[in-house]
mmCIF file of C-alpha atoms in Angstrom:
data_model
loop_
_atom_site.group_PDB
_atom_site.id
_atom_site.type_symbol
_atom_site.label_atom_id
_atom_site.label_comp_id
_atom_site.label_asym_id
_atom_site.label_seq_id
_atom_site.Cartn_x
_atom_site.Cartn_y
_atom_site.Cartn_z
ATOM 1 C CA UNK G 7 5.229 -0.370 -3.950
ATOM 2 C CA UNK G 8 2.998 -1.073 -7.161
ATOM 3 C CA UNK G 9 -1.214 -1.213 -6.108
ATOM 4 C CA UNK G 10 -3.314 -2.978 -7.848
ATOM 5 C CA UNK G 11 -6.515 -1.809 -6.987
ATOM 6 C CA UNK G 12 -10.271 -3.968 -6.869
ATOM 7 C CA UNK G 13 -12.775 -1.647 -7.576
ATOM 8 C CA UNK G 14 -16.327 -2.706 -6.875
ATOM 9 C CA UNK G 15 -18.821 -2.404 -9.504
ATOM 10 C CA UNK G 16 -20.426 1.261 -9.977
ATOM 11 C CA UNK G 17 -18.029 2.519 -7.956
ATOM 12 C CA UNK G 18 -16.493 5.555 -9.080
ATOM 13 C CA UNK G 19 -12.579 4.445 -10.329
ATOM 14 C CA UNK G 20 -9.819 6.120 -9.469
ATOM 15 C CA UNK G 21 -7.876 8.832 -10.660
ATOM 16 C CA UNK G 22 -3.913 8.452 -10.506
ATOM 17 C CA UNK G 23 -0.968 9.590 -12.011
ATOM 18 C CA UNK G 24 0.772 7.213 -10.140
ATOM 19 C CA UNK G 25 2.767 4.911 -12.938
ATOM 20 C CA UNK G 26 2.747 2.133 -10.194
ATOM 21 C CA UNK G 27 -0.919 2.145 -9.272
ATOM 22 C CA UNK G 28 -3.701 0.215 -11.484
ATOM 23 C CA UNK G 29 -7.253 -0.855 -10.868
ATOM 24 C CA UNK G 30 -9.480 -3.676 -12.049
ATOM 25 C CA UNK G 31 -13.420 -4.331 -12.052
ATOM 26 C CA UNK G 32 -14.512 -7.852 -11.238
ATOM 27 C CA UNK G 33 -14.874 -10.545 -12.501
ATOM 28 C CA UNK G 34 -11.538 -10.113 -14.153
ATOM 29 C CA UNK G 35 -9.794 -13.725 -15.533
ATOM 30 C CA UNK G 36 -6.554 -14.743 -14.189
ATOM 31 C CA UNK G 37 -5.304 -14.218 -17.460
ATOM 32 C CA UNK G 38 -5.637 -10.484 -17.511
ATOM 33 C CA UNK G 39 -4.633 -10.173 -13.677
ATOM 34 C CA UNK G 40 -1.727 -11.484 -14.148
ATOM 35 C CA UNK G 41 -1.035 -9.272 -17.461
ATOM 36 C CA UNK G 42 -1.520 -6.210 -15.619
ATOM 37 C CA UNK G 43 -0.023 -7.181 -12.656
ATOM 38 C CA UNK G 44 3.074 -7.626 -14.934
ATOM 39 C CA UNK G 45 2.471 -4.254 -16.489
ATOM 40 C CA UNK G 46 3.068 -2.693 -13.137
ATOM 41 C CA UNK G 47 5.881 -4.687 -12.013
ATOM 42 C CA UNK G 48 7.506 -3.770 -15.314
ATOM 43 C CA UNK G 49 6.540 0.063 -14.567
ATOM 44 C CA UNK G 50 7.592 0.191 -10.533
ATOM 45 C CA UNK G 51 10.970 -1.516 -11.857
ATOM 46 C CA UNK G 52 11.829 0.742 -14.645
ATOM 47 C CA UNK G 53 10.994 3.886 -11.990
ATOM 48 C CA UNK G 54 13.657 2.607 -9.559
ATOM 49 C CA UNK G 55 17.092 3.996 -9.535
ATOM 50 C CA UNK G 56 20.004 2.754 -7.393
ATOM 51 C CA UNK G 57 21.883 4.546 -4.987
ATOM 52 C CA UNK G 58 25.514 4.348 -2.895
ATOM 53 C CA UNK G 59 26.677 6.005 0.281
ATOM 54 C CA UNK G 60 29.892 7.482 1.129
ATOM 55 C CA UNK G 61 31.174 3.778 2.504
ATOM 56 C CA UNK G 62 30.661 1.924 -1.135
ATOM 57 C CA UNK G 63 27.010 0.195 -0.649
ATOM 58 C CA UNK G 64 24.879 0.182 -3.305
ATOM 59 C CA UNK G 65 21.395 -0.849 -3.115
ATOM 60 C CA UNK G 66 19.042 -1.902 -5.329
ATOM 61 C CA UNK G 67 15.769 -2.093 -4.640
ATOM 62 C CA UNK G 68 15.499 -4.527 -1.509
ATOM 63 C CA UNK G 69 19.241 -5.526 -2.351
ATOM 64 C CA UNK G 70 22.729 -4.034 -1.697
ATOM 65 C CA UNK G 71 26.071 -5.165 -1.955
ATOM 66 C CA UNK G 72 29.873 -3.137 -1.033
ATOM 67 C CA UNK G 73 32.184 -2.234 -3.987
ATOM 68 C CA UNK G 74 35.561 -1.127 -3.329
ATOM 69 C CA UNK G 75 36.328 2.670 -3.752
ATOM 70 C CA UNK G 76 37.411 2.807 -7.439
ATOM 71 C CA UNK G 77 34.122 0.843 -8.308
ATOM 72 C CA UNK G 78 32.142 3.387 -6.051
ATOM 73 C CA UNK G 79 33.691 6.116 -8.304
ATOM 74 C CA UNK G 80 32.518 4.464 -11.058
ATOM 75 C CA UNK G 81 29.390 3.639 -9.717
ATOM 76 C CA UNK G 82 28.550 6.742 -9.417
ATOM 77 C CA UNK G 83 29.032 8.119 -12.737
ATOM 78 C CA UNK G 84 26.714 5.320 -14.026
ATOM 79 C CA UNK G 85 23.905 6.140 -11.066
ATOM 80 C CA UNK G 86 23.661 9.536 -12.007
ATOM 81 C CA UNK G 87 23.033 8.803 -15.847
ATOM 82 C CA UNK G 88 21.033 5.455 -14.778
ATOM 83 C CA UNK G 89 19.942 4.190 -18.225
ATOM 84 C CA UNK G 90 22.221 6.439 -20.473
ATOM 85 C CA UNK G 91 25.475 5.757 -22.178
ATOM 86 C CA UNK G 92 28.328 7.154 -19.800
ATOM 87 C CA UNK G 93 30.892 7.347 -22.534
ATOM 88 C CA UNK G 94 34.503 5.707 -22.183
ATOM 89 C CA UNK G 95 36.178 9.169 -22.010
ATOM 90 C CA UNK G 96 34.633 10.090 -18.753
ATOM 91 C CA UNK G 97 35.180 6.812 -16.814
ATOM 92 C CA UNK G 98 39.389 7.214 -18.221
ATOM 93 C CA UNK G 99 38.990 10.911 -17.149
ATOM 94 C CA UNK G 100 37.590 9.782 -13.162
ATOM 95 C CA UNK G 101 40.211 6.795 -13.032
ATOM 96 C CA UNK G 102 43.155 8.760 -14.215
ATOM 97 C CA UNK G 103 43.404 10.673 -10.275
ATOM 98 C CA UNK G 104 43.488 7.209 -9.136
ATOM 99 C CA UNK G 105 45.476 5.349 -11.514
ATOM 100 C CA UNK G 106 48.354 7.723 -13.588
ATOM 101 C CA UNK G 107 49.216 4.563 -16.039
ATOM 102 C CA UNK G 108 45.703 3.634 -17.026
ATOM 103 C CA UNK G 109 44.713 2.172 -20.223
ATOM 104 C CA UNK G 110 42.016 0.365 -21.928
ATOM 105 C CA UNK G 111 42.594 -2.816 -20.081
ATOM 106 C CA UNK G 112 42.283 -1.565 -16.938
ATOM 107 C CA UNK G 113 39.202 0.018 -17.501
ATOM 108 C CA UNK G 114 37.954 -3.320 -19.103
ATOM 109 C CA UNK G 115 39.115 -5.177 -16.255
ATOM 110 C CA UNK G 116 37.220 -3.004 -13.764
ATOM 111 C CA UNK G 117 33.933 -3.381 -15.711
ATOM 112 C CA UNK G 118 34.052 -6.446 -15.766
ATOM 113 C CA UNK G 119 34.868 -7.161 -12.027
ATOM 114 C CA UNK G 120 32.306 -4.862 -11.153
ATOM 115 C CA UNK G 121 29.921 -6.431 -13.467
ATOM 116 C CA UNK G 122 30.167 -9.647 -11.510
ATOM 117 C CA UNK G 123 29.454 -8.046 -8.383
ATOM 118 C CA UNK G 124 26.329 -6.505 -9.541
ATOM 119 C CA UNK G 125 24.203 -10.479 -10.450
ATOM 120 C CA UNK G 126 23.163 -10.370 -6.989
ATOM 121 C CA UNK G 127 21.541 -6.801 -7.301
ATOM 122 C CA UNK G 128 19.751 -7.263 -10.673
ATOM 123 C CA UNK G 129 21.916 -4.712 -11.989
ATOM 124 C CA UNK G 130 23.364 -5.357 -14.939
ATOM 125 C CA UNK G 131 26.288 -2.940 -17.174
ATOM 126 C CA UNK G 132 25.262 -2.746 -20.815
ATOM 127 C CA UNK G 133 28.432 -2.561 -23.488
ATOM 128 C CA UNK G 134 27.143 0.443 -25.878
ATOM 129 C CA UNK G 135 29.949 -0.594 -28.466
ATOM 130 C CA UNK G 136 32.358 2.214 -29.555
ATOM 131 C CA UNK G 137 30.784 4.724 -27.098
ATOM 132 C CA UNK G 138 30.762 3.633 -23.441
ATOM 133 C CA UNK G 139 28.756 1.784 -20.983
ATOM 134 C CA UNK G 140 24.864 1.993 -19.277
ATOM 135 C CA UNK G 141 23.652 0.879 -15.978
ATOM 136 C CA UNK G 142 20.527 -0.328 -16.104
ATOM 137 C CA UNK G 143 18.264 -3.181 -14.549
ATOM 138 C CA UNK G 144 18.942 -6.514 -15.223
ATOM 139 C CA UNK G 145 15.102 -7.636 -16.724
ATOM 140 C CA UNK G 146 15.620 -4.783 -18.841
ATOM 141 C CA UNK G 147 18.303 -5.770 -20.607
ATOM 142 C CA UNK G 148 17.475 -9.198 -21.271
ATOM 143 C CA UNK G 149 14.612 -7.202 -23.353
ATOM 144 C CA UNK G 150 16.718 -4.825 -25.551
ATOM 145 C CA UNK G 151 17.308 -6.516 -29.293
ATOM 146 C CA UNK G 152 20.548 -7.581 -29.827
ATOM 147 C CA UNK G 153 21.304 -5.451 -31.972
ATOM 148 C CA UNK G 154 20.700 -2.425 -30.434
ATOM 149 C CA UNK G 155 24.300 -2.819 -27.898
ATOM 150 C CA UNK G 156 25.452 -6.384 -26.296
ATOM 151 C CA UNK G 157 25.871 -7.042 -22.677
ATOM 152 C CA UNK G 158 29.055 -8.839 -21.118
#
């Protein structure tokens, strides 16, 4: 959980290399309050990292939601690189066991049904174009330029 701390005046701050723990001296304005309060929301949120059990639920935070097994296999390959491009190669190379005639489509297809299931979550997959795809959390994409790779 991200602290914000209220430390009283000449009192002796704290020390913390906690990147979800902050502290304040009042008076502060609600203008700054809320600023750092955002600060560490946007630090606890970039620290978490999904995870899925053996029956296909994925949680998120507070959230979690059940993907069918080929998603799960998926899932995972995006979990353990959470925030780095899984390339297009590997995600062909764990659906081939499953399905012998895949092609592009069908990979496609289950990125993008999987994609849906992941709004609740605040998950979101990121399109790295001409290299593969990146699981990462749904605020932080909205926050990436353009430019840099497209969503959906």
């Amino acid at each position: 959980m991200p602290r914000l701390l209220v430390v009283e005046a000449g009192a002796q701050p704290p020390v913390s290399n906690d990147p979800v723990e902050d502290w304040i001296r009042p008076p502060v304005s609600r203008q700054d309050l809320e600023a750092r309060v955002k600060a560490l929301q946007s630090r606890f949120d970039s620290c978490r990292v999904p995870t899925i059990d053996s029956t296909g639920t994925l949680s998120y935070g507070s959230h979690s939601i059940t993907i069918s097994s080929t998603q799960t296999e998926l899932m995972r390959l995006l979990i353990d690189r959470f925030g780095e491009v899984v390339y297009r190669t590997e995600f062909v190379e764990c659906l081939a066991m499953r399905t012998p005639t895949l092609n592009r489509n069908s990979l496609d297809l289950h990125i993008m049904r999987l994609r849906r299931r992941l709004l609740p979550i605040d998950l979101s997959i990121r399109t790295v174009w001409g290299r593969g795809y990146m699981l990462e959390n749904a605020a932080t994409e909205e926050a990436v330029p353009v430019g840099n790779a497209g969503g959906m």
